[in-house]
Amino acid sequence: MLSRTRHTIAISHGAQIGYGLYIGHGGPVIVNKTAKIGDNCNLSPYTVIGSNSFNAATIGNNVYIGPSVCVVEDVVIGDNVTIGAGSIVTKSIPSNATAAGNYAKVLNYNNPCRFIQNPWCPSKQ
């Protein structure tokens, strides 16, 4: 029997999400109600932003989160960050970094957020 929930997008009421959120391939994605997500963030399939305690992650602007990434607990992910596929993020990641691994660590500061396509930009008035 096929599962009918394989493309589930579960964004809890109360999650704070900025403009330009992109969810690749229709999910599945799970976002905790205490998560804070900035503008122009890409969430790839099988992404979980969760918490077993009080607060989930705070994610900056222009962040690409690769497939099968778990962002666990009250961490801060800076602006212009790329997180590689299959990573488990349990510690904060500074702005302008590329991080990957289990447990995720910063790999470099070379051209992060290059996977953000067609970002939302506020109109200039």
C-alpha atoms as a printed R data frame, in Angstrom:
    type eleno elety resid chain resno      x      y      z
1   ATOM     1    CA   MET     A     1  0.000  0.000  0.000
2   ATOM     2    CA   LEU     A     2  1.343  3.415 -0.920
3   ATOM     3    CA   SER     A     3  1.588  6.130  1.697
4   ATOM     4    CA   ARG     A     4 -0.486  9.205  0.919
5   ATOM     5    CA   THR     A     5  1.605 11.415  3.207
6   ATOM     6    CA   ARG     A     6  4.931 11.315  1.396
7   ATOM     7    CA   HIS     A     7  4.561 14.934  0.279
8   ATOM     8    CA   THR     A     8  3.394 16.317  3.594
9   ATOM     9    CA   ILE     A     9  4.241 19.885  4.497
10  ATOM    10    CA   ALA     A    10  3.670 20.349  8.218
11  ATOM    11    CA   ILE     A    11  4.330 23.946  9.224
12  ATOM    12    CA   SER     A    12  2.979 24.446 12.707
13  ATOM    13    CA   HIS     A    13  0.790 27.437 13.438
14  ATOM    14    CA   GLY     A    14  2.935 30.037 15.140
15  ATOM    15    CA   ALA     A    15  6.101 29.501 13.100
16  ATOM    16    CA   GLN     A    16  7.460 32.864 11.938
17  ATOM    17    CA   ILE     A    17  8.347 32.744  8.248
18  ATOM    18    CA   GLY     A    18  9.665 35.551  6.055
19  ATOM    19    CA   TYR     A    19  8.991 36.280  2.395
20  ATOM    20    CA   GLY     A    20 10.230 34.100 -0.437
21  ATOM    21    CA   LEU     A    21 10.110 30.683  1.269
22  ATOM    22    CA   TYR     A    22 10.712 27.908 -1.261
23  ATOM    23    CA   ILE     A    23  9.919 24.264 -0.510
24  ATOM    24    CA   GLY     A    24 11.556 22.020 -3.079
25  ATOM    25    CA   HIS     A    25  9.623 19.180 -4.711
26  ATOM    26    CA   GLY     A    26  6.585 19.626 -2.481
27  ATOM    27    CA   GLY     A    27  8.210 18.299  0.682
28  ATOM    28    CA   PRO     A    28  7.958 16.464  2.957
29  ATOM    29    CA   VAL     A    29  8.949 19.216  5.388
30  ATOM    30    CA   ILE     A    30  8.264 19.642  9.107
31  ATOM    31    CA   VAL     A    31  8.626 23.015 10.872
32  ATOM    32    CA   ASN     A    32  8.145 23.452 14.626
33  ATOM    33    CA   LYS     A    33  5.784 26.162 15.888
34  ATOM    34    CA   THR     A    34  8.639 28.038 17.580
35  ATOM    35    CA   ALA     A    35 10.859 28.177 14.480
36  ATOM    36    CA   LYS     A    36 11.819 31.540 12.991
37  ATOM    37    CA   ILE     A    37 12.731 31.536  9.302
38  ATOM    38    CA   GLY     A    38 13.978 34.626  7.452
39  ATOM    39    CA   ASP     A    39 13.438 35.792  3.873
40  ATOM    40    CA   ASN     A    40 14.437 33.776  0.797
41  ATOM    41    CA   CYS     A    41 14.982 30.422  2.486
42  ATOM    42    CA   ASN     A    42 14.980 27.173  0.536
43  ATOM    43    CA   LEU     A    43 13.853 24.018  2.337
44  ATOM    44    CA   SER     A    44 14.632 20.840  0.440
45  ATOM    45    CA   PRO     A    45 12.688 17.559  0.771
46  ATOM    46    CA   TYR     A    46 12.865 15.678  4.082
47  ATOM    47    CA   THR     A    47 13.845 18.778  6.072
48  ATOM    48    CA   VAL     A    48 12.939 18.889  9.760
49  ATOM    49    CA   ILE     A    49 13.251 22.043 11.870
50  ATOM    50    CA   GLY     A    50 12.299 20.834 15.289
51  ATOM    51    CA   SER     A    51 12.772 20.872 19.020
52  ATOM    52    CA   ASN     A    52 12.155 18.561 21.934
53  ATOM    53    CA   SER     A    53 12.424 21.405 24.422
54  ATOM    54    CA   PHE     A    54 11.199 24.981 24.290
55  ATOM    55    CA   ASN     A    55 12.506 26.677 21.140
56  ATOM    56    CA   ALA     A    56 13.373 25.567 17.645
57  ATOM    57    CA   ALA     A    57 15.933 27.209 15.369
58  ATOM    58    CA   THR     A    58 16.218 30.801 14.241
59  ATOM    59    CA   ILE     A    59 17.215 30.833 10.580
60  ATOM    60    CA   GLY     A    60 18.475 33.965  8.831
61  ATOM    61    CA   ASN     A    61 17.895 35.316  5.326
62  ATOM    62    CA   ASN     A    62 19.074 33.655  2.096
63  ATOM    63    CA   VAL     A    63 19.589 30.210  3.605
64  ATOM    64    CA   TYR     A    64 19.653 27.001  1.549
65  ATOM    65    CA   ILE     A    65 18.938 23.814  3.501
66  ATOM    66    CA   GLY     A    66 19.722 20.674  1.504
67  ATOM    67    CA   PRO     A    67 17.737 17.428  1.387
68  ATOM    68    CA   SER     A    68 17.354 15.286  4.519
69  ATOM    69    CA   VAL     A    69 18.626 17.932  6.936
70  ATOM    70    CA   CYS     A    70 17.564 18.007 10.586
71  ATOM    71    CA   VAL     A    71 17.944 21.305 12.430
72  ATOM    72    CA   VAL     A    72 17.554 20.413 16.086
73  ATOM    73    CA   GLU     A    73 16.830 22.606 19.090
74  ATOM    74    CA   ASP     A    74 17.517 26.288 19.735
75  ATOM    75    CA   VAL     A    75 20.334 27.021 17.258
76  ATOM    76    CA   VAL     A    76 20.927 30.149 15.197
77  ATOM    77    CA   ILE     A    77 21.727 29.861 11.515
78  ATOM    78    CA   GLY     A    78 23.080 33.143 10.144
79  ATOM    79    CA   ASP     A    79 22.348 34.892  6.863
80  ATOM    80    CA   ASN     A    80 23.654 33.584  3.506
81  ATOM    81    CA   VAL     A    81 24.255 30.026  4.723
82  ATOM    82    CA   THR     A    82 24.248 26.744  2.813
83  ATOM    83    CA   ILE     A    83 23.683 23.494  4.724
84  ATOM    84    CA   GLY     A    84 24.635 20.332  2.853
85  ATOM    85    CA   ALA     A    85 22.442 17.291  2.328
86  ATOM    86    CA   GLY     A    86 22.019 14.845  5.191
87  ATOM    87    CA   SER     A    87 23.377 17.200  7.828
88  ATOM    88    CA   ILE     A    88 22.338 17.203 11.470
89  ATOM    89    CA   VAL     A    89 22.572 20.758 12.814
90  ATOM    90    CA   THR     A    90 22.898 20.892 16.612
91  ATOM    91    CA   LYS     A    91 25.100 23.990 16.965
92  ATOM    92    CA   SER     A    92 24.779 27.500 15.588
93  ATOM    93    CA   ILE     A    93 26.241 28.315 12.166
94  ATOM    94    CA   PRO     A    94 27.662 31.797 11.483
95  ATOM    95    CA   SER     A    95 26.618 33.962  8.541
96  ATOM    96    CA   ASN     A    96 28.216 33.458  5.098
97  ATOM    97    CA   ALA     A    97 29.197 29.847  5.790
98  ATOM    98    CA   THR     A    98 28.769 26.488  4.113
99  ATOM    99    CA   ALA     A    99 28.255 23.686  6.625
100 ATOM   100    CA   ALA     A   100 27.662 19.956  6.334
101 ATOM   101    CA   GLY     A   101 28.062 16.706  8.172
102 ATOM   102    CA   ASN     A   102 26.699 14.674 11.004
103 ATOM   103    CA   TYR     A   103 27.059 16.734 13.199
104 ATOM   104    CA   ALA     A   104 27.255 19.764 10.922
105 ATOM   105    CA   LYS     A   105 30.357 21.920 11.011
106 ATOM   106    CA   VAL     A   106 31.503 24.869  8.932
107 ATOM   107    CA   LEU     A   107 33.433 23.724  5.868
108 ATOM   108    CA   ASN     A   108 34.207 27.060  4.242
109 ATOM   109    CA   TYR     A   109 33.109 30.607  3.549
110 ATOM   110    CA   ASN     A   110 33.337 30.344 -0.264
111 ATOM   111    CA   ASN     A   111 30.232 31.488 -2.149
112 ATOM   112    CA   PRO     A   112 27.501 30.484  0.300
113 ATOM   113    CA   CYS     A   113 23.836 30.827 -0.661
114 ATOM   114    CA   ARG     A   114 24.627 30.301 -4.351
115 ATOM   115    CA   PHE     A   115 21.592 27.996 -4.523
116 ATOM   116    CA   ILE     A   116 19.103 30.777 -3.744
117 ATOM   117    CA   GLN     A   117 17.383 31.423 -7.068
118 ATOM   118    CA   ASN     A   118 14.972 34.285 -7.784
119 ATOM   119    CA   PRO     A   119 15.042 35.798 -4.286
120 ATOM   120    CA   TRP     A   120 12.227 37.993 -3.088
121 ATOM   121    CA   CYS     A   121 13.325 41.599 -2.928
122 ATOM   122    CA   PRO     A   122 11.338 44.406 -1.334
123 ATOM   123    CA   SER     A   123 10.285 47.009 -3.862
124 ATOM   124    CA   LYS     A   124 12.240 50.215 -3.776
125 ATOM   125    CA   GLN     A   125  9.968 53.099 -2.947
